[in-house]
Coordinates of N, CA and C and ligand atoms in Angstrom, one line a residue:
X1 N -31.0 -24.7 57.4 CA -29.7 -24.8 56.6 C -28.6 -25.4 57.5
X2 N -27.8 -26.2 56.9 CA -26.6 -26.7 57.6 C -25.6 -25.6 57.8
X3 N -24.7 -25.8 58.6 CA -23.7 -24.7 58.9 C -23.0 -24.4 57.6
X4 N -22.6 -25.4 56.8 CA -22.0 -25.2 55.5 C -22.8 -24.3 54.6
X5 N -24.1 -24.6 54.5 CA -25.0 -23.8 53.6 C -25.2 -22.4 54.2
X6 N -25.2 -22.3 55.5 CA -25.4 -21.0 56.2 C -24.2 -20.1 55.8
X7 N -23.0 -20.7 55.9 CA -21.8 -19.8 55.6 C -21.8 -19.4 54.1
X8 N -22.1 -20.3 53.2 CA -22.2 -19.9 51.8 C -23.3 -18.8 51.6
X9 N -24.4 -19.0 52.3 CA -25.5 -18.0 52.2 C -25.1 -16.6 52.7
X10 N -24.3 -16.6 53.8 CA -23.8 -15.4 54.3 C -23.0 -14.6 53.3
X11 N -22.2 -15.3 52.5 CA -21.4 -14.7 51.5 C -22.3 -14.1 50.4
X12 N -23.3 -14.9 50.0 CA -24.2 -14.5 48.9 C -25.0 -13.2 49.4
X13 N -25.4 -13.3 50.7 CA -26.2 -12.1 51.2 C -25.3 -11.0 51.7
X14 N -24.0 -11.2 51.7 CA -23.2 -10.1 52.3 C -23.5 -9.8 53.7
X15 N -23.8 -10.9 54.5 CA -24.3 -10.7 55.8 C -23.2 -11.2 56.8
X16 N -22.6 -10.2 57.5 CA -21.6 -10.6 58.4 C -22.0 -10.5 59.9
X17 N -23.3 -10.3 60.1 CA -23.7 -10.4 61.6 C -23.7 -11.8 62.0
X18 N -22.9 -12.1 63.1 CA -22.8 -13.5 63.6 C -21.9 -14.3 62.8
X19 N -21.2 -13.7 61.8 CA -20.3 -14.5 61.0 C -19.2 -15.2 61.8
X20 N -18.6 -14.4 62.7 CA -17.5 -15.0 63.5 C -17.9 -16.2 64.3
X21 N -19.1 -16.1 64.9 CA -19.6 -17.3 65.6 C -19.8 -18.5 64.8
X22 N -20.3 -18.3 63.5 CA -20.5 -19.4 62.6 C -19.1 -20.0 62.2
X23 N -18.1 -19.1 62.0 CA -16.8 -19.6 61.7 C -16.2 -20.3 62.8
X24 N -16.4 -19.8 64.0 CA -15.8 -20.5 65.2 C -16.4 -22.0 65.3
X25 N -17.7 -22.0 65.0 CA -18.4 -23.4 65.1 C -17.8 -24.3 64.0
X26 N -17.6 -23.7 62.8 CA -17.1 -24.5 61.7 C -15.7 -25.0 62.0
X27 N -14.9 -24.1 62.7 CA -13.5 -24.5 63.0 C -13.4 -25.7 64.0
X28 N -14.5 -26.0 64.7 CA -14.5 -27.1 65.6 C -14.6 -28.4 64.8
X29 N -15.1 -28.3 63.5 CA -15.2 -29.6 62.7 C -14.2 -29.7 61.6
X30 N -13.7 -28.6 61.1 CA -12.7 -28.8 60.0 C -11.7 -27.6 59.9
X31 N -10.6 -27.8 59.2 CA -9.6 -26.8 59.1 C -10.0 -25.6 58.4
X32 N -9.4 -24.5 58.6 CA -9.8 -23.2 58.0 C -9.8 -23.2 56.5
X33 N -8.8 -23.9 55.9 CA -8.7 -23.9 54.5 C -9.9 -24.7 53.8
X34 N -10.4 -25.7 54.6 CA -11.5 -26.4 54.0 C -12.8 -25.6 54.1
X35 N -12.8 -24.7 55.2 CA -14.0 -23.8 55.3 C -14.0 -22.9 54.1
X36 N -12.8 -22.4 53.8 CA -12.7 -21.4 52.6 C -13.1 -22.2 51.3
X37 N -12.5 -23.3 51.1 CA -12.7 -24.0 49.9 C -14.1 -24.6 49.7
X38 N -14.7 -25.2 50.8 CA -16.0 -25.9 50.6 C -17.1 -24.9 50.8
X39 N -17.0 -24.0 51.7 CA -18.2 -23.2 52.1 C -18.2 -21.8 51.5
X40 N -17.1 -21.1 51.8 CA -17.1 -19.6 51.4 C -17.0 -19.5 49.9
X41 N -16.1 -20.3 49.2 CA -16.0 -20.2 47.8 C -17.2 -20.7 47.1
X42 N -18.0 -21.6 47.7 CA -19.3 -22.0 47.1 C -20.2 -20.7 47.0
X43 N -20.1 -19.9 48.1 CA -20.9 -18.7 48.1 C -20.5 -17.7 47.0
X44 N -19.2 -17.6 46.9 CA -18.6 -16.6 45.9 C -19.0 -17.1 44.5
X45 N -19.1 -18.4 44.3 CA -19.4 -19.0 43.0 C -20.9 -18.6 42.6
X46 N -21.8 -18.7 43.6 CA -23.2 -18.3 43.4 C -23.2 -16.8 43.1
X47 N -22.5 -16.0 43.8 CA -22.5 -14.6 43.5 C -22.1 -14.3 42.1
X48 N -21.0 -15.0 41.6 CA -20.6 -14.9 40.2 C -21.7 -15.2 39.2
X49 N -22.4 -16.3 39.5 CA -23.5 -16.7 38.7 C -24.6 -15.7 38.6
X50 N -25.0 -15.3 39.8 CA -26.1 -14.3 39.9 C -25.8 -13.0 39.2
X51 N -24.5 -12.6 39.4 CA -24.1 -11.3 38.8 C -24.0 -11.5 37.3
X52 N -23.5 -12.6 36.9 CA -23.3 -12.9 35.4 C -24.7 -12.9 34.7
X53 N -25.7 -13.4 35.4 CA -27.0 -13.6 34.8 C -27.9 -12.4 35.0
X54 N -27.3 -11.3 35.6 CA -28.1 -10.1 35.8 C -29.0 -10.1 37.0
X55 N -28.9 -11.1 37.8 CA -29.8 -11.2 39.0 C -29.3 -10.5 40.2
X56 N -28.1 -10.0 40.2 CA -27.5 -9.4 41.3 C -26.8 -8.1 40.8
X57 N -27.0 -7.0 41.6 CA -26.4 -5.8 41.1 C -25.0 -5.6 41.8
X58 N -24.2 -4.8 41.2 CA -22.8 -4.6 41.6 C -22.6 -4.2 43.1
X59 N -23.4 -3.3 43.7 CA -23.2 -3.0 45.1 C -23.3 -4.2 46.0
X60 N -24.2 -5.1 45.6 CA -24.4 -6.3 46.4 C -23.2 -7.3 46.3
X61 N -22.7 -7.3 45.0 CA -21.5 -8.1 44.8 C -20.3 -7.6 45.7
X62 N -20.2 -6.3 45.8 CA -19.2 -5.7 46.6 C -19.4 -6.1 48.1
X63 N -20.6 -6.1 48.5 CA -20.9 -6.4 49.9 C -20.5 -7.9 50.1
X64 N -20.8 -8.8 49.2 CA -20.4 -10.2 49.3 C -18.9 -10.3 49.4
X65 N -18.2 -9.5 48.5 CA -16.8 -9.5 48.5 C -16.2 -9.1 49.8
X66 N -16.8 -8.1 50.4 CA -16.4 -7.6 51.8 C -16.5 -8.7 52.8
X67 N -17.7 -9.3 52.8 CA -17.9 -10.4 53.7 C -16.9 -11.5 53.6
X68 N -16.7 -11.9 52.3 CA -15.7 -12.9 52.0 C -14.3 -12.5 52.6
X69 N -13.9 -11.2 52.4 CA -12.6 -10.8 52.9 C -12.6 -10.9 54.4
X70 N -13.7 -10.5 55.1 CA -13.7 -10.5 56.6 C -13.6 -12.0 57.0
X71 N -14.3 -12.9 56.4 CA -14.2 -14.3 56.8 C -12.8 -14.8 56.6
X72 N -12.2 -14.5 55.5 CA -10.8 -15.0 55.2 C -9.9 -14.4 56.3
X73 N -10.0 -13.2 56.6 CA -9.2 -12.5 57.6 C -9.4 -13.2 58.9
X74 N -10.6 -13.5 59.3 CA -10.9 -14.1 60.6 C -10.2 -15.5 60.6
X75 N -10.2 -16.2 59.5 CA -9.7 -17.6 59.5 C -8.2 -17.6 59.4
X76 N -7.6 -16.6 58.9 CA -6.1 -16.6 58.6 C -5.3 -17.1 59.8
X77 N -5.5 -16.5 61.0 CA -4.6 -17.0 62.1 C -4.8 -18.5 62.4
X78 N -5.9 -19.1 61.9 CA -6.1 -20.5 62.2 C -5.5 -21.4 61.2
X79 N -4.8 -20.8 60.2 CA -4.1 -21.7 59.2 C -2.8 -22.1 59.7
X80 N -2.5 -23.4 59.5 CA -1.2 -23.9 59.9 C -0.1 -23.3 59.0
X81 N 0.9 -22.7 59.7 CA 2.0 -22.1 59.0 C 3.1 -23.2 58.9
X82 N 2.8 -24.2 58.0 CA 3.8 -25.3 57.9 C 5.0 -24.7 57.2
X83 N 6.1 -25.0 57.7 CA 7.4 -24.6 57.2 C 7.5 -23.0 57.1
X84 N 6.7 -22.3 57.8 CA 6.7 -20.8 57.7 C 8.1 -20.3 58.1
X85 N 8.5 -19.3 57.4 CA 9.8 -18.7 57.8 C 11.0 -19.5 57.3
X86 N 10.7 -20.5 56.5 CA 11.8 -21.3 55.9 C 12.6 -20.6 54.8
X87 N 12.0 -19.5 54.4 CA 12.7 -18.7 53.3 C 12.9 -19.5 52.1
X88 N 11.8 -20.1 51.6 CA 12.0 -21.0 50.4 C 12.1 -20.2 49.1
X89 N 11.8 -18.9 49.1 CA 11.9 -18.1 47.9 C 10.9 -16.9 48.0
X90 N 11.0 -16.0 47.0 CA 10.1 -14.8 47.0 C 9.3 -14.7 45.8
X91 N 8.0 -14.5 46.1 CA 7.0 -14.3 45.0 C 6.5 -12.8 45.1
X92 N 6.7 -12.1 43.9 CA 6.1 -10.8 43.8 C 4.7 -11.0 43.1
X93 N 3.7 -10.6 43.8 CA 2.3 -10.9 43.4 C 1.5 -9.6 43.2
X94 N 0.7 -9.5 42.1 CA -0.1 -8.3 41.8 C -1.3 -8.7 41.0
X95 N -2.3 -7.9 41.2 CA -3.4 -7.9 40.2 C -3.0 -6.9 39.1
X96 N -3.2 -7.2 37.9 CA -2.7 -6.4 36.8 C -3.4 -5.1 36.6
X97 N -2.8 -4.2 35.8 CA -3.3 -2.9 35.5 C -4.8 -3.0 35.0
X98 N -5.6 -2.1 35.6 CA -7.0 -2.0 35.1 C -8.0 -3.0 35.8
X99 N -7.4 -3.8 36.7 CA -8.3 -4.8 37.3 C -8.3 -4.7 38.8
X100 N -9.5 -4.7 39.4 CA -9.6 -4.4 40.9 C -9.8 -5.7 41.7
X101 N -10.0 -6.8 41.0 CA -10.3 -8.1 41.7 C -9.1 -8.6 42.5
X102 N -9.3 -8.7 43.8 CA -8.2 -9.2 44.6 C -8.4 -10.3 45.6
X103 N -9.6 -10.8 45.6 CA -9.9 -11.9 46.6 C -9.1 -13.1 46.3
X104 N -9.0 -13.5 45.0 CA -8.3 -14.7 44.6 C -6.8 -14.5 44.9
X105 N -6.3 -13.3 44.5 CA -4.9 -13.0 44.7 C -4.5 -13.1 46.1
X106 N -5.4 -12.6 47.0 CA -5.1 -12.6 48.4 C -5.1 -14.0 49.0
X107 N -5.9 -14.8 48.4 CA -5.9 -16.2 48.9 C -4.6 -16.9 48.5
X108 N -4.1 -16.6 47.3 CA -2.8 -17.1 46.9 C -1.7 -16.6 47.8
X109 N -1.8 -15.3 48.2 CA -0.8 -14.8 49.2 C -0.8 -15.6 50.5
X110 N -2.0 -15.8 51.0 CA -2.2 -16.5 52.3 C -1.6 -17.9 52.2
X111 N -2.0 -18.6 51.1 CA -1.6 -20.0 51.0 C -0.1 -20.2 50.7
X112 N 0.4 -19.3 49.9 CA 1.9 -19.4 49.5 C 2.7 -19.0 50.7
X113 N 2.3 -17.9 51.4 CA 3.2 -17.4 52.5 C 3.1 -18.3 53.7
X114 N 1.9 -19.0 53.8 CA 1.8 -20.0 54.9 C 2.6 -21.2 54.7
X115 N 3.2 -21.3 53.5 CA 4.0 -22.5 53.2 C 5.5 -22.2 52.9
X116 N 6.0 -21.2 53.6 CA 7.4 -21.0 53.7 C 8.0 -20.0 52.7
X117 N 7.1 -19.4 51.9 CA 7.6 -18.4 50.9 C 7.4 -17.0 51.4
X118 N 8.2 -16.1 50.9 CA 8.0 -14.6 51.2 C 7.1 -14.1 50.0
X119 N 6.0 -13.5 50.4 CA 5.2 -12.9 49.3 C 5.1 -11.4 49.4
X120 N 5.5 -10.8 48.3 CA 5.4 -9.3 48.3 C 4.1 -9.0 47.5
X121 N 3.0 -8.6 48.2 CA 1.7 -8.5 47.6 C 1.5 -7.0 47.3
X122 N 1.6 -6.7 46.0 CA 1.6 -5.3 45.6 C 0.2 -4.6 45.5
X123 N -0.9 -5.5 45.5 CA -2.2 -4.9 45.5 C -2.8 -5.0 44.1
X124 N -3.8 -4.1 43.8 CA -4.5 -4.2 42.6 C -4.0 -3.1 41.6
X125 N -4.5 -3.3 40.3 CA -4.2 -2.3 39.3 C -2.8 -1.9 39.1
X126 N -1.9 -2.9 39.1 CA -0.5 -2.7 39.1 C 0.1 -2.6 37.7
X127 N 0.7 -1.5 37.3 CA 1.3 -1.5 36.0 C 2.6 -2.4 36.0
X128 N 3.0 -2.9 34.8 CA 4.1 -3.8 34.8 C 5.4 -3.1 35.3
X129 N 5.5 -1.8 35.2 CA 6.7 -1.1 35.7 C 6.8 -1.3 37.2
X130 N 5.6 -1.3 37.9 CA 5.7 -1.4 39.4 C 6.0 -2.9 39.7
X131 N 5.6 -3.8 38.9 CA 5.9 -5.2 39.2 C 7.4 -5.5 39.0
X132 N 7.9 -4.9 37.9 CA 9.3 -5.1 37.6 C 10.2 -4.4 38.8
X133 N 9.8 -3.2 39.1 CA 10.5 -2.5 40.2 C 10.5 -3.3 41.5
X134 N 9.4 -3.9 41.9 CA 9.3 -4.6 43.1 C 10.1 -5.9 43.0
X135 N 10.1 -6.5 41.8 CA 10.8 -7.8 41.6 C 12.3 -7.5 41.8
X136 N 12.8 -6.4 41.2 CA 14.2 -6.1 41.4 C 14.5 -5.8 42.8
X137 N 13.7 -4.9 43.4 CA 14.0 -4.5 44.8 C 14.0 -5.7 45.8
X138 N 13.1 -6.6 45.6 CA 12.9 -7.7 46.6 C 13.6 -9.0 46.1
X139 N 14.3 -8.9 45.0 CA 15.0 -10.1 44.5 C 14.1 -11.2 44.3
X140 N 13.0 -11.0 43.5 CA 12.0 -12.0 43.3 C 12.5 -13.2 42.6
X141 N 12.0 -14.4 43.0 CA 12.3 -15.6 42.3 C 11.3 -15.9 41.3
X142 N 10.0 -15.5 41.6 CA 8.9 -15.7 40.7 C 8.0 -14.5 40.7
X143 N 7.4 -14.2 39.5 CA 6.3 -13.2 39.5 C 5.0 -13.8 39.3
X144 N 4.0 -13.3 40.1 CA 2.6 -13.9 40.0 C 1.7 -12.7 39.6
X145 N 0.9 -13.0 38.5 CA 0.0 -12.0 38.1 C -1.4 -12.6 38.1
X146 N -2.4 -11.8 38.7 CA -3.7 -12.2 38.8 C -4.6 -11.2 38.0
X147 N -5.7 -11.7 37.4 CA -6.6 -10.9 36.7 C -7.9 -11.6 36.3
X148 N -9.0 -11.0 36.5 CA -10.3 -11.7 36.3 C -11.0 -11.2 35.1
X149 N -10.6 -10.1 34.5 CA -11.4 -9.6 33.4 C -10.8 -10.1 32.1
X150 N -11.6 -10.3 31.1 CA -11.0 -10.8 29.8 C -9.9 -9.8 29.3
X151 N -10.1 -8.5 29.5 CA -9.1 -7.6 29.1 C -7.7 -7.8 29.8
X152 N -7.8 -8.3 31.1 CA -6.6 -8.6 31.8 C -5.7 -9.6 31.2
X153 N -6.3 -10.5 30.5 CA -5.5 -11.6 29.8 C -4.6 -10.9 28.8
X154 N -5.1 -9.8 28.1 CA -4.3 -9.1 27.1 C -3.2 -8.3 27.8
X155 N -3.6 -7.8 29.0 CA -2.6 -7.0 29.8 C -1.5 -8.0 30.2
X156 N -1.8 -9.2 30.6 CA -0.8 -10.1 31.0 C 0.1 -10.4 29.8
X157 N -0.5 -10.6 28.6 CA 0.3 -10.9 27.4 C 1.3 -9.7 27.2
X158 N 0.8 -8.5 27.3 CA 1.7 -7.3 27.1 C 2.8 -7.3 28.2
X159 N 2.4 -7.6 29.4 CA 3.4 -7.6 30.5 C 4.5 -8.6 30.2
X160 N 4.2 -9.8 29.7 CA 5.2 -10.8 29.4 C 6.1 -10.3 28.3
X161 N 5.5 -9.6 27.3 CA 6.4 -9.1 26.2 C 7.3 -8.0 26.8
X162 N 6.8 -7.2 27.7 CA 7.7 -6.2 28.3 C 8.8 -6.9 29.1
X163 N 8.5 -8.0 29.8 CA 9.6 -8.7 30.5 C 10.6 -9.2 29.6
X164 N 10.2 -9.7 28.4 CA 11.1 -10.1 27.3 C 12.0 -8.9 27.0
X165 N 11.4 -7.8 26.7 CA 12.1 -6.6 26.2 C 13.1 -6.2 27.2
X166 N 12.8 -6.3 28.5 CA 13.7 -5.8 29.5 C 14.8 -6.9 29.8
X167 N 14.7 -8.0 29.1 CA 15.7 -9.0 29.3 C 15.6 -9.7 30.7
X168 N 14.3 -9.7 31.2 CA 14.1 -10.3 32.5 C 13.5 -11.7 32.5
X169 N 13.0 -12.1 31.3 CA 12.2 -13.3 31.1 C 13.0 -14.5 31.6
X170 N 14.3 -14.6 31.2 CA 15.1 -15.8 31.5 C 15.3 -16.0 33.0
X171 N 15.3 -14.8 33.7 CA 15.5 -14.8 35.2 C 14.2 -15.1 36.0
X172 N 13.1 -14.7 35.4 CA 11.9 -14.6 36.2 C 10.8 -15.5 35.6
X173 N 10.6 -16.6 36.2 CA 9.4 -17.4 35.8 C 8.1 -16.7 36.3
X174 N 7.0 -16.9 35.5 CA 5.8 -16.2 35.9 C 4.7 -17.2 36.1
X175 N 3.9 -17.0 37.1 CA 2.6 -17.8 37.3 C 1.4 -16.8 37.1
X176 N 0.5 -17.3 36.3 CA -0.7 -16.5 36.0 C -1.9 -17.2 36.5
X177 N -2.8 -16.4 37.1 CA -4.1 -17.0 37.6 C -5.2 -16.0 37.5
X178 N -6.4 -16.5 37.6 CA -7.6 -15.7 37.5 C -8.6 -16.3 36.5
X179 N -9.9 -16.0 36.8 CA -11.0 -16.7 36.2 C -11.1 -16.5 34.6
X180 N -10.5 -15.4 34.1 CA -10.7 -15.2 32.6 C -9.7 -16.0 31.8
X181 N -8.7 -16.6 32.5 CA -7.6 -17.3 31.8 C -8.0 -18.8 31.5
X182 N -7.4 -19.4 30.5 CA -7.6 -20.8 30.4 C -6.2 -21.4 30.3
X183 N -6.2 -22.7 30.6 CA -4.9 -23.4 30.6 C -4.2 -23.4 29.3
X184 N -5.0 -23.7 28.2 CA -4.3 -23.7 26.9 C -3.8 -22.3 26.5
X185 N -4.5 -21.3 26.8 CA -4.1 -19.9 26.5 C -2.8 -19.6 27.1
X186 N -2.6 -20.0 28.4 CA -1.3 -19.7 29.1 C -0.2 -20.7 28.7
X187 N -0.5 -22.0 28.8 CA 0.5 -23.0 28.7 C 0.9 -23.2 27.2
X188 N 0.1 -22.8 26.3 CA 0.5 -22.8 24.9 C 0.7 -21.5 24.3
X189 N -0.3 -20.6 24.2 CA -0.2 -19.4 23.5 C 0.8 -18.4 24.2
X190 N 0.6 -18.2 25.5 CA 1.5 -17.3 26.1 C 2.9 -17.9 26.3
X191 N 3.0 -19.2 26.6 CA 4.3 -19.8 26.7 C 5.1 -19.7 25.4
X192 N 4.4 -19.7 24.3 CA 5.1 -19.6 23.0 C 5.8 -18.2 22.8
X193 N 5.2 -17.2 23.4 CA 5.8 -15.9 23.2 C 6.8 -15.4 24.4
X194 N 6.7 -16.1 25.5 CA 7.5 -15.7 26.6 C 8.9 -16.4 26.6
X195 N 9.9 -15.6 26.8 CA 11.3 -16.2 26.6 C 11.7 -16.9 27.9
X196 N 10.9 -16.9 28.9 CA 11.2 -17.6 30.2 C 10.1 -18.7 30.3
X197 N 9.8 -19.0 31.6 CA 8.8 -20.0 31.9 C 7.5 -19.3 32.4
X198 N 6.4 -19.6 31.8 CA 5.1 -19.1 32.2 C 4.2 -20.2 32.4
X199 N 3.5 -20.3 33.6 CA 2.6 -21.4 33.9 C 1.2 -20.9 34.4
X200 N 0.2 -21.7 34.2 CA -1.1 -21.3 34.6 C -1.4 -22.0 35.9
X201 N -2.0 -21.3 36.9 CA -2.5 -21.9 38.1 C -4.0 -21.7 38.2
X202 N -4.7 -22.8 38.3 CA -6.2 -22.7 38.3 C -6.7 -22.3 39.7
X203 N -5.9 -22.6 40.7 CA -6.3 -22.1 42.0 C -5.1 -21.9 42.9
X204 N -5.3 -21.4 44.1 CA -4.2 -21.1 44.9 C -3.3 -22.3 45.2
X205 N -3.8 -23.4 45.3 CA -3.0 -24.6 45.6 C -2.1 -25.0 44.5
X206 N -2.6 -24.8 43.3 CA -1.8 -25.1 42.1 C -0.7 -24.0 42.1
X207 N -1.0 -22.8 42.5 CA 0.0 -21.7 42.6 C 1.1 -22.2 43.5
X208 N 0.7 -22.7 44.6 CA 1.8 -23.2 45.6 C 2.6 -24.3 45.0
X209 N 1.9 -25.3 44.4 CA 2.6 -26.4 43.8 C 3.6 -25.9 42.7
X210 N 3.2 -24.9 41.9 CA 4.1 -24.4 40.9 C 5.3 -23.7 41.6
X211 N 5.1 -23.0 42.7 CA 6.2 -22.4 43.4 C 7.2 -23.5 43.7
X212 N 6.7 -24.6 44.3 CA 7.5 -25.7 44.7 C 8.3 -26.2 43.5
X213 N 7.6 -26.4 42.4 CA 8.3 -26.9 41.2 C 9.3 -25.9 40.7
X214 N 8.9 -24.7 40.6 CA 9.9 -23.7 40.0 C 11.1 -23.4 40.9
X215 N 10.9 -23.6 42.2 CA 12.0 -23.3 43.1 C 12.9 -24.6 43.4
X216 N 12.4 -25.7 42.8 CA 13.2 -27.0 43.1 C 14.5 -27.0 42.5
Ligands
LIG1 CO1 -16.3 -8.4 39.0 N1 -16.4 -9.4 37.4 N2 -16.3 -6.7 38.1 N3 -16.3 -7.6 40.8 N4 -16.5 -10.1 39.7 C1 -16.2 -10.8 37.4 C2 -14.8 -11.2 37.2 C3 -17.1 -11.3 36.2 C4 -16.7 -12.6 35.6 C5 -18.6 -11.3 36.7 C6 -19.6 -11.8 35.6 O1 -19.9 -11.0 34.8 N5 -20.0 -13.0 35.7 C7 -17.0 -10.1 35.2 C8 -15.8 -10.2 34.2 C9 -16.4 -10.4 32.8 C10 -15.3 -10.3 31.7 O2 -14.3 -9.7 31.8 N6 -15.6 -11.0 30.7 C11 -16.8 -8.9 36.2 C12 -17.0 -7.6 35.9 C13 -17.6 -7.3 34.5 C14 -16.7 -6.5 36.7 C15 -16.8 -5.0 36.5 C16 -16.4 -4.5 35.1 C17 -18.3 -4.6 36.7 C18 -18.6 -3.2 36.4 O3 -18.1 -2.3 37.0 N7 -19.6 -3.1 35.5 C19 -16.0 -4.4 37.6 C20 -14.5 -4.4 37.2 C21 -13.7 -3.3 37.7 C22 -12.3 -3.4 37.3 O4 -11.6 -4.4 37.6 N8 -11.8 -2.4 36.6 C23 -16.1 -5.5 38.7 C24 -16.0 -5.2 40.0 C25 -16.2 -6.2 41.0 C26 -16.3 -5.9 42.5 C27 -15.4 -4.7 43.0 C28 -17.7 -5.6 42.8 C29 -15.9 -7.3 43.1 C30 -14.4 -7.5 43.4 C31 -14.0 -7.2 44.8 C32 -12.6 -7.6 45.1 O5 -12.0 -8.5 44.5 N9 -12.1 -6.9 46.1 C33 -16.3 -8.3 42.0 C34 -16.4 -9.6 42.1 C35 -16.5 -10.2 43.6 C36 -16.6 -10.5 41.0 C37 -16.9 -12.0 41.0 C38 -18.4 -12.1 41.3 C39 -16.2 -12.9 42.0 C40 -14.7 -12.9 41.9 C41 -14.0 -13.6 43.1 O6 -13.6 -12.9 44.0 N10 -14.0 -14.9 43.1 C42 -16.5 -12.4 39.5 C43 -17.3 -13.6 39.0 C44 -16.4 -14.8 38.8 O7 -15.3 -14.8 38.9 N11 -17.1 -15.9 38.3 C45 -16.5 -11.1 38.8 C46 -13.5 -15.7 44.1 C47 -12.0 -15.9 44.0 C48 -11.4 -16.7 45.1 O8 -11.7 -16.5 42.8 O9 -10.4 -14.6 41.8 O10 -11.0 -16.7 40.4 P1 -10.6 -16.0 41.7 O11 -9.3 -16.7 42.3 C49 -9.0 -18.1 42.3 C50 -8.3 -18.6 41.0 O12 -8.7 -17.9 39.9 C51 -6.9 -18.5 41.3 O13 -6.8 -18.8 42.7 C52 -7.9 -18.2 43.4 C53 -8.3 -19.0 44.6 O14 -8.3 -20.4 44.4 N12 -6.1 -17.3 41.1 C54 -4.7 -17.4 41.0 C55 -6.4 -16.0 41.0 N13 -5.4 -15.3 40.8 C56 -4.3 -16.1 40.9 C57 -2.9 -15.8 40.8 C58 -2.0 -16.9 40.9 C59 -2.5 -18.2 41.0 C60 -3.8 -18.5 41.1 O15 -0.7 -16.8 40.8 C61 -0.2 -15.6 40.5

């Protein structure tokens, strides 16, 4: 196996023995973010396919997720903090109520915070009340919600209605991301009911681009 394939395989197998050495070797050839995007996420994609088709059981998915987290944590110090500390704005970020998936959200945190924004990462299973409280406490410029379950898309819709009701929509643009969402659902259906701006980010980089656009 090539180094790239080996890294993807480590994620699929949830095998972190010797992971750091492989990551060190990969770092000699390409930047940390490329390792995440090309190699580690390829492994997560396979995990999703195996799980979805019933060929992989949940405890093994969890092991893969843990290995993915370790790999990302190991790579994080190697990412360029371009314009870090520039105080470009504040993103309050959460995985929505009822949803435990946080790998994607945490990647958004790493990429957005490495590009000059303050990110307040609330964690998983966050009710809208906690998101609103944090947004007020930290003077958020943007709210980011992540969710991977189909039911999370409905939670996001309810959350937007709640922001409308609280009169916060005009002040707080929202970025939504996660595998169960589609661009038309967010940019058309949800945008039609939210009284502020709501946008879909297909990945962490689009999340960053949206931050730049919304803060411009
Ligand atoms: Co679960 N899971 N899972 N899971 N899991 C999915 C989502 C699923 C699609 C798998 C499948 O069936 N093929 C399926 C959902 C089906 C559905 O709703 N229709 C599913 C299920 C069913 C479940 C459980 C219900 C299983 C069970 O208990 N029977 C359970 C849910 C519990 C709950 O939430 N209440 C469950 C549990 C778990 C684990 C705990 C084992 C683990 C999560 C560990 C963790 O996150 N700490 C897990 C995993 C790992 C997955 C898959 C395999 C991989 C998810 C992942 O990390 N992807 C997933 C399959 C899949 O997605 N195809 C699956 C990598 C990550 C980098 O991508 O999160 O999409 P993603 O993030 C991307 C973009 O979406 C975007 O940027 C990220 C990076 O570029 N993005 C944003 C995400 N959030 C954003 C926010 C933004 C901007 C961009 O701004 C705010």
